[in-house]
């Protein structure tokens, strides 16, 4: 999202991870100053949020956190009903024309909200860790999402590879479920940037990472 924003696109990121709130933690300081005002993914699942607005982050893109309060305990199983998923789809449709791209960041593995996102998304990207567990989880995800992940609009990509590992995984094309994209350049500087909530982009000194994205 940061890379697309730096390239001049209007981008919205939606954190659909209601279990760990992965992307939301990057914006805690910005959310703290807008308590009760920011539209969240939990709100998208409901029908009454007329007074809330989408957060415009300091990084240049719009953001919908999983929840306005990451410390709040959420039970995704009881929260997400068929009606709630319909609300989610309808509310996303209302936002569609305001942005050049809407990116859904889903939790690892299957979730009902990931299924709803896959139904309305035009492109799907599955991020894999370079290990056997991640590969096995991909097979299970494919079985769970079924036809929502089509081979003509879904890609997989290996993340967090060292320079030594990259040449190996760049050649991994056989035995995979979807077409592979080239691995992203990743080193300890980039890992350190994420550790301090500094997301690399095109214009930063981690430009190789940004260009890879």
PDB file of C-alpha atoms in Angstrom:
ATOM      1  CA  UNK A   1       0.000   0.000   0.000  1.00  0.00           C
ATOM      2  CA  UNK A   2       2.839   2.374   0.788  1.00  0.00           C
ATOM      3  CA  UNK A   3       4.545   1.579  -2.529  1.00  0.00           C
ATOM      4  CA  UNK A   4       1.339   2.180  -4.497  1.00  0.00           C
ATOM      5  CA  UNK A   5       0.692   5.412  -2.588  1.00  0.00           C
ATOM      6  CA  UNK A   6       4.225   6.627  -3.374  1.00  0.00           C
ATOM      7  CA  UNK A   7       3.497   5.845  -7.032  1.00  0.00           C
ATOM      8  CA  UNK A   8       0.478   8.168  -6.935  1.00  0.00           C
ATOM      9  CA  UNK A   9      -2.416   5.740  -6.477  1.00  0.00           C
ATOM     10  CA  UNK A  10      -5.308   6.164  -4.048  1.00  0.00           C
ATOM     11  CA  UNK A  11      -5.119   3.025  -1.921  1.00  0.00           C
ATOM     12  CA  UNK A  12      -7.218   1.576   0.890  1.00  0.00           C
ATOM     13  CA  UNK A  13      -5.863  -1.172   3.156  1.00  0.00           C
ATOM     14  CA  UNK A  14      -8.379  -3.261   5.128  1.00  0.00           C
ATOM     15  CA  UNK A  15      -7.042  -5.364   8.014  1.00  0.00           C
ATOM     16  CA  UNK A  16      -9.254  -8.460   7.891  1.00  0.00           C
ATOM     17  CA  UNK A  17      -7.289 -10.274  10.599  1.00  0.00           C
ATOM     18  CA  UNK A  18      -9.743 -10.240  13.501  1.00  0.00           C
ATOM     19  CA  UNK A  19      -7.613 -12.678  15.517  1.00  0.00           C
ATOM     20  CA  UNK A  20      -4.188 -11.029  15.708  1.00  0.00           C
ATOM     21  CA  UNK A  21      -4.852  -7.573  14.168  1.00  0.00           C
ATOM     22  CA  UNK A  22      -1.546  -7.864  12.279  1.00  0.00           C
ATOM     23  CA  UNK A  23      -1.588  -4.655  10.218  1.00  0.00           C
ATOM     24  CA  UNK A  24      -3.470  -2.647  12.840  1.00  0.00           C
ATOM     25  CA  UNK A  25      -0.510  -2.635  15.243  1.00  0.00           C
ATOM     26  CA  UNK A  26       1.466  -0.518  12.769  1.00  0.00           C
ATOM     27  CA  UNK A  27      -0.984   2.348  13.272  1.00  0.00           C
ATOM     28  CA  UNK A  28      -1.736   2.219  17.003  1.00  0.00           C
ATOM     29  CA  UNK A  29      -0.465   5.760  17.625  1.00  0.00           C
ATOM     30  CA  UNK A  30      -2.668   7.167  14.857  1.00  0.00           C
ATOM     31  CA  UNK A  31      -5.681   5.217  16.091  1.00  0.00           C
ATOM     32  CA  UNK A  32      -5.221   6.384  19.675  1.00  0.00           C
ATOM     33  CA  UNK A  33      -5.834   9.986  18.641  1.00  0.00           C
ATOM     34  CA  UNK A  34      -9.012   9.023  16.774  1.00  0.00           C
ATOM     35  CA  UNK A  35     -10.717   6.705  19.272  1.00  0.00           C
ATOM     36  CA  UNK A  36     -14.337   6.063  18.341  1.00  0.00           C
ATOM     37  CA  UNK A  37     -14.058   7.939  15.030  1.00  0.00           C
ATOM     38  CA  UNK A  38     -12.287   5.431  12.772  1.00  0.00           C
ATOM     39  CA  UNK A  39     -14.145   2.897  10.664  1.00  0.00           C
ATOM     40  CA  UNK A  40     -12.989  -0.682  11.399  1.00  0.00           C
ATOM     41  CA  UNK A  41     -13.467  -4.113   9.829  1.00  0.00           C
ATOM     42  CA  UNK A  42     -15.724  -4.965  12.750  1.00  0.00           C
ATOM     43  CA  UNK A  43     -17.860  -1.978  11.715  1.00  0.00           C
ATOM     44  CA  UNK A  44     -17.933  -3.201   8.103  1.00  0.00           C
ATOM     45  CA  UNK A  45     -19.517  -6.402   9.384  1.00  0.00           C
ATOM     46  CA  UNK A  46     -22.294  -4.404  11.036  1.00  0.00           C
ATOM     47  CA  UNK A  47     -24.816  -2.051   9.466  1.00  0.00           C
ATOM     48  CA  UNK A  48     -24.574   1.010  11.722  1.00  0.00           C
ATOM     49  CA  UNK A  49     -21.388   3.083  11.419  1.00  0.00           C
ATOM     50  CA  UNK A  50     -22.563   6.262   9.712  1.00  0.00           C
ATOM     51  CA  UNK A  51     -20.541   8.559  11.973  1.00  0.00           C
ATOM     52  CA  UNK A  52     -17.179   6.853  11.434  1.00  0.00           C
ATOM     53  CA  UNK A  53     -14.588   7.688   8.768  1.00  0.00           C
ATOM     54  CA  UNK A  54     -11.674   5.932   7.088  1.00  0.00           C
ATOM     55  CA  UNK A  55      -8.268   6.740   8.605  1.00  0.00           C
ATOM     56  CA  UNK A  56      -5.828   8.532   6.309  1.00  0.00           C
ATOM     57  CA  UNK A  57      -2.409   7.332   7.451  1.00  0.00           C
ATOM     58  CA  UNK A  58       0.788   9.364   7.568  1.00  0.00           C
ATOM     59  CA  UNK A  59       2.184   6.960   4.963  1.00  0.00           C
ATOM     60  CA  UNK A  60      -0.221   8.313   2.353  1.00  0.00           C
ATOM     61  CA  UNK A  61      -2.841   5.584   2.070  1.00  0.00           C
ATOM     62  CA  UNK A  62      -6.220   5.033   3.697  1.00  0.00           C
ATOM     63  CA  UNK A  63      -6.624   2.338   6.346  1.00  0.00           C
ATOM     64  CA  UNK A  64      -9.451   0.382   7.951  1.00  0.00           C
ATOM     65  CA  UNK A  65      -8.129  -1.395  11.073  1.00  0.00           C
ATOM     66  CA  UNK A  66      -9.479  -4.745  12.191  1.00  0.00           C
ATOM     67  CA  UNK A  67     -10.815  -2.994  15.287  1.00  0.00           C
ATOM     68  CA  UNK A  68     -10.501   0.491  16.729  1.00  0.00           C
ATOM     69  CA  UNK A  69      -9.161  -1.070  19.942  1.00  0.00           C
ATOM     70  CA  UNK A  70      -6.681  -3.968  19.444  1.00  0.00           C
ATOM     71  CA  UNK A  71      -6.746  -4.667  23.196  1.00  0.00           C
ATOM     72  CA  UNK A  72     -10.464  -5.490  22.990  1.00  0.00           C
ATOM     73  CA  UNK A  73     -11.214  -9.220  22.920  1.00  0.00           C
ATOM     74  CA  UNK A  74     -13.070 -10.216  19.756  1.00  0.00           C
ATOM     75  CA  UNK A  75     -14.668 -13.569  19.080  1.00  0.00           C
ATOM     76  CA  UNK A  76     -14.543 -13.819  15.267  1.00  0.00           C
ATOM     77  CA  UNK A  77     -16.631 -17.010  15.234  1.00  0.00           C
ATOM     78  CA  UNK A  78     -19.623 -15.414  16.946  1.00  0.00           C
ATOM     79  CA  UNK A  79     -19.129 -12.050  15.235  1.00  0.00           C
ATOM     80  CA  UNK A  80     -19.283 -13.313  11.652  1.00  0.00           C
ATOM     81  CA  UNK A  81     -22.688 -14.496  10.496  1.00  0.00           C
ATOM     82  CA  UNK A  82     -24.006 -14.777   6.952  1.00  0.00           C
ATOM     83  CA  UNK A  83     -25.679 -11.405   7.411  1.00  0.00           C
ATOM     84  CA  UNK A  84     -22.430  -9.882   8.692  1.00  0.00           C
ATOM     85  CA  UNK A  85     -20.520 -11.116   5.627  1.00  0.00           C
ATOM     86  CA  UNK A  86     -23.209  -9.623   3.383  1.00  0.00           C
ATOM     87  CA  UNK A  87     -22.805  -6.330   5.260  1.00  0.00           C
ATOM     88  CA  UNK A  88     -19.034  -6.521   4.696  1.00  0.00           C
ATOM     89  CA  UNK A  89     -19.438  -7.012   0.946  1.00  0.00           C
ATOM     90  CA  UNK A  90     -22.037  -4.255   0.652  1.00  0.00           C
ATOM     91  CA  UNK A  91     -19.953  -1.759   2.639  1.00  0.00           C
ATOM     92  CA  UNK A  92     -16.842  -2.509   0.560  1.00  0.00           C
ATOM     93  CA  UNK A  93     -18.867  -1.933  -2.615  1.00  0.00           C
ATOM     94  CA  UNK A  94     -19.765   1.535  -1.315  1.00  0.00           C
ATOM     95  CA  UNK A  95     -16.058   2.345  -0.931  1.00  0.00           C
ATOM     96  CA  UNK A  96     -14.897   0.846  -4.229  1.00  0.00           C
ATOM     97  CA  UNK A  97     -15.224   3.937  -6.424  1.00  0.00           C
ATOM     98  CA  UNK A  98     -13.230   6.124  -4.029  1.00  0.00           C
ATOM     99  CA  UNK A  99      -9.944   4.246  -4.529  1.00  0.00           C
ATOM    100  CA  UNK A 100      -7.715   2.940  -7.310  1.00  0.00           C
ATOM    101  CA  UNK A 101      -7.023  -0.183  -5.252  1.00  0.00           C
ATOM    102  CA  UNK A 102      -8.432  -1.840  -2.135  1.00  0.00           C
ATOM    103  CA  UNK A 103      -6.148  -4.376  -0.479  1.00  0.00           C
ATOM    104  CA  UNK A 104      -7.451  -6.941   2.014  1.00  0.00           C
ATOM    105  CA  UNK A 105      -4.844  -8.204   4.474  1.00  0.00           C
ATOM    106  CA  UNK A 106      -6.203 -11.510   5.775  1.00  0.00           C
ATOM    107  CA  UNK A 107      -4.965 -13.722   8.572  1.00  0.00           C
ATOM    108  CA  UNK A 108      -2.888 -16.824   7.897  1.00  0.00           C
ATOM    109  CA  UNK A 109      -5.115 -19.702   6.863  1.00  0.00           C
ATOM    110  CA  UNK A 110      -8.850 -19.688   6.313  1.00  0.00           C
ATOM    111  CA  UNK A 111     -11.392 -17.321   7.837  1.00  0.00           C
ATOM    112  CA  UNK A 112     -14.957 -16.468   6.730  1.00  0.00           C
ATOM    113  CA  UNK A 113     -13.958 -12.860   6.070  1.00  0.00           C
ATOM    114  CA  UNK A 114     -11.085 -14.083   3.860  1.00  0.00           C
ATOM    115  CA  UNK A 115     -13.640 -16.061   1.874  1.00  0.00           C
ATOM    116  CA  UNK A 116     -15.803 -12.965   1.458  1.00  0.00           C
ATOM    117  CA  UNK A 117     -12.771 -10.909   0.406  1.00  0.00           C
ATOM    118  CA  UNK A 118     -11.729 -13.548  -2.145  1.00  0.00           C
ATOM    119  CA  UNK A 119     -15.183 -13.438  -3.724  1.00  0.00           C
ATOM    120  CA  UNK A 120     -15.037  -9.722  -4.452  1.00  0.00           C
ATOM    121  CA  UNK A 121     -11.307  -9.333  -5.128  1.00  0.00           C
ATOM    122  CA  UNK A 122      -9.947  -9.142  -8.663  1.00  0.00           C
ATOM    123  CA  UNK A 123      -6.516 -10.517  -7.739  1.00  0.00           C
ATOM    124  CA  UNK A 124      -5.342 -12.747  -4.905  1.00  0.00           C
ATOM    125  CA  UNK A 125      -1.803 -13.013  -3.576  1.00  0.00           C
ATOM    126  CA  UNK A 126      -0.868 -15.798  -1.159  1.00  0.00           C
ATOM    127  CA  UNK A 127       2.283 -15.053   0.822  1.00  0.00           C
ATOM    128  CA  UNK A 128       4.279 -18.132   1.810  1.00  0.00           C
ATOM    129  CA  UNK A 129       7.054 -18.665   4.313  1.00  0.00           C
ATOM    130  CA  UNK A 130       9.876 -20.899   3.009  1.00  0.00           C
ATOM    131  CA  UNK A 131       8.994 -23.995   5.014  1.00  0.00           C
ATOM    132  CA  UNK A 132       6.952 -27.198   4.790  1.00  0.00           C
ATOM    133  CA  UNK A 133       4.245 -25.980   7.183  1.00  0.00           C
ATOM    134  CA  UNK A 134       3.423 -23.010   4.947  1.00  0.00           C
ATOM    135  CA  UNK A 135       3.245 -25.251   1.883  1.00  0.00           C
ATOM    136  CA  UNK A 136       0.922 -27.702   3.642  1.00  0.00           C
ATOM    137  CA  UNK A 137      -1.268 -24.831   4.836  1.00  0.00           C
ATOM    138  CA  UNK A 138      -1.581 -23.613   1.241  1.00  0.00           C
ATOM    139  CA  UNK A 139      -3.060 -26.953   0.178  1.00  0.00           C
ATOM    140  CA  UNK A 140      -5.602 -26.782   3.001  1.00  0.00           C
ATOM    141  CA  UNK A 141      -6.457 -23.173   2.150  1.00  0.00           C
ATOM    142  CA  UNK A 142      -7.063 -24.188  -1.453  1.00  0.00           C
ATOM    143  CA  UNK A 143      -9.484 -26.916  -0.348  1.00  0.00           C
ATOM    144  CA  UNK A 144     -11.311 -24.528   2.009  1.00  0.00           C
ATOM    145  CA  UNK A 145     -11.713 -21.634  -0.428  1.00  0.00           C
ATOM    146  CA  UNK A 146     -12.377 -23.845  -3.433  1.00  0.00           C
ATOM    147  CA  UNK A 147     -13.393 -21.987  -6.565  1.00  0.00           C
ATOM    148  CA  UNK A 148     -12.969 -18.564  -4.950  1.00  0.00           C
ATOM    149  CA  UNK A 149      -9.247 -18.841  -5.704  1.00  0.00           C
ATOM    150  CA  UNK A 150      -8.952 -19.259  -9.469  1.00  0.00           C
ATOM    151  CA  UNK A 151      -5.696 -20.028 -11.215  1.00  0.00           C
ATOM    152  CA  UNK A 152      -6.101 -17.052 -13.574  1.00  0.00           C
ATOM    153  CA  UNK A 153      -6.280 -14.444 -10.787  1.00  0.00           C
ATOM    154  CA  UNK A 154      -4.260 -15.961  -7.925  1.00  0.00           C
ATOM    155  CA  UNK A 155      -0.500 -15.980  -7.395  1.00  0.00           C
ATOM    156  CA  UNK A 156       1.789 -17.176  -4.627  1.00  0.00           C
ATOM    157  CA  UNK A 157       5.004 -15.582  -3.460  1.00  0.00           C
ATOM    158  CA  UNK A 158       7.752 -16.539  -1.022  1.00  0.00           C
ATOM    159  CA  UNK A 159       8.592 -13.921   1.587  1.00  0.00           C
ATOM    160  CA  UNK A 160      11.418 -13.407   4.099  1.00  0.00           C
ATOM    161  CA  UNK A 161      14.069 -15.206   2.080  1.00  0.00           C
ATOM    162  CA  UNK A 162      17.751 -14.583   2.647  1.00  0.00           C
ATOM    163  CA  UNK A 163      19.965 -13.787  -0.331  1.00  0.00           C
ATOM    164  CA  UNK A 164      21.306 -17.349  -0.138  1.00  0.00           C
ATOM    165  CA  UNK A 165      17.792 -18.828  -0.325  1.00  0.00           C
ATOM    166  CA  UNK A 166      16.462 -16.671  -3.130  1.00  0.00           C
ATOM    167  CA  UNK A 167      18.133 -18.496  -6.048  1.00  0.00           C
ATOM    168  CA  UNK A 168      16.608 -21.764  -4.794  1.00  0.00           C
ATOM    169  CA  UNK A 169      13.048 -20.497  -4.492  1.00  0.00           C
ATOM    170  CA  UNK A 170      13.221 -18.529  -7.739  1.00  0.00           C
ATOM    171  CA  UNK A 171      13.358 -21.937  -9.441  1.00  0.00           C
ATOM    172  CA  UNK A 172      10.390 -23.401  -7.558  1.00  0.00           C
ATOM    173  CA  UNK A 173       7.627 -23.686 -10.133  1.00  0.00           C
ATOM    174  CA  UNK A 174       6.745 -27.381 -10.197  1.00  0.00           C
ATOM    175  CA  UNK A 175       4.320 -28.877  -7.684  1.00  0.00           C
ATOM    176  CA  UNK A 176       2.784 -25.565  -6.654  1.00  0.00           C
ATOM    177  CA  UNK A 177      -0.920 -24.738  -6.761  1.00  0.00           C
ATOM    178  CA  UNK A 178      -0.649 -21.276  -8.308  1.00  0.00           C
ATOM    179  CA  UNK A 179       1.816 -19.373 -10.455  1.00  0.00           C
ATOM    180  CA  UNK A 180       4.831 -18.118  -8.509  1.00  0.00           C
ATOM    181  CA  UNK A 181       5.944 -14.510  -8.487  1.00  0.00           C
ATOM    182  CA  UNK A 182       9.667 -13.843  -7.956  1.00  0.00           C
ATOM    183  CA  UNK A 183      10.662 -13.716  -4.259  1.00  0.00           C
ATOM    184  CA  UNK A 184      10.977 -10.256  -2.704  1.00  0.00           C
ATOM    185  CA  UNK A 185      14.456  -8.988  -1.735  1.00  0.00           C
ATOM    186  CA  UNK A 186      14.572  -9.238   2.046  1.00  0.00           C
ATOM    187  CA  UNK A 187      17.436  -8.713   4.461  1.00  0.00           C
ATOM    188  CA  UNK A 188      18.058  -7.852   8.082  1.00  0.00           C
ATOM    189  CA  UNK A 189      17.733  -4.121   7.410  1.00  0.00           C
ATOM    190  CA  UNK A 190      14.222  -4.663   6.086  1.00  0.00           C
ATOM    191  CA  UNK A 191      13.366  -6.968   8.989  1.00  0.00           C
ATOM    192  CA  UNK A 192      14.640  -4.307  11.377  1.00  0.00           C
ATOM    193  CA  UNK A 193      12.494  -1.672   9.667  1.00  0.00           C
ATOM    194  CA  UNK A 194       9.339  -3.704  10.219  1.00  0.00           C
ATOM    195  CA  UNK A 195      10.362  -4.336  13.830  1.00  0.00           C
ATOM    196  CA  UNK A 196      10.172  -0.584  14.464  1.00  0.00           C
ATOM    197  CA  UNK A 197       6.937  -0.125  12.430  1.00  0.00           C
ATOM    198  CA  UNK A 198       8.891   1.601   9.666  1.00  0.00           C
ATOM    199  CA  UNK A 199       7.366   0.177   6.492  1.00  0.00           C
ATOM    200  CA  UNK A 200       9.829   0.205   3.577  1.00  0.00           C
ATOM    201  CA  UNK A 201       8.787   1.811   0.314  1.00  0.00           C
ATOM    202  CA  UNK A 202      10.199   2.947  -3.010  1.00  0.00           C
ATOM    203  CA  UNK A 203      11.707   6.221  -1.833  1.00  0.00           C
ATOM    204  CA  UNK A 204      13.389   4.848   1.307  1.00  0.00           C
ATOM    205  CA  UNK A 205      16.861   3.356   1.520  1.00  0.00           C
ATOM    206  CA  UNK A 206      15.225  -0.084   1.292  1.00  0.00           C
ATOM    207  CA  UNK A 207      14.370   0.624  -2.338  1.00  0.00           C
ATOM    208  CA  UNK A 208      15.254  -2.914  -3.494  1.00  0.00           C
ATOM    209  CA  UNK A 209      12.472  -4.232  -1.269  1.00  0.00           C
ATOM    210  CA  UNK A 210      10.051  -1.571  -2.535  1.00  0.00           C
ATOM    211  CA  UNK A 211      10.888  -2.238  -6.178  1.00  0.00           C
ATOM    212  CA  UNK A 212      10.435  -5.964  -5.536  1.00  0.00           C
ATOM    213  CA  UNK A 213       6.962  -5.266  -4.188  1.00  0.00           C
TER     214      UNK A 213
END
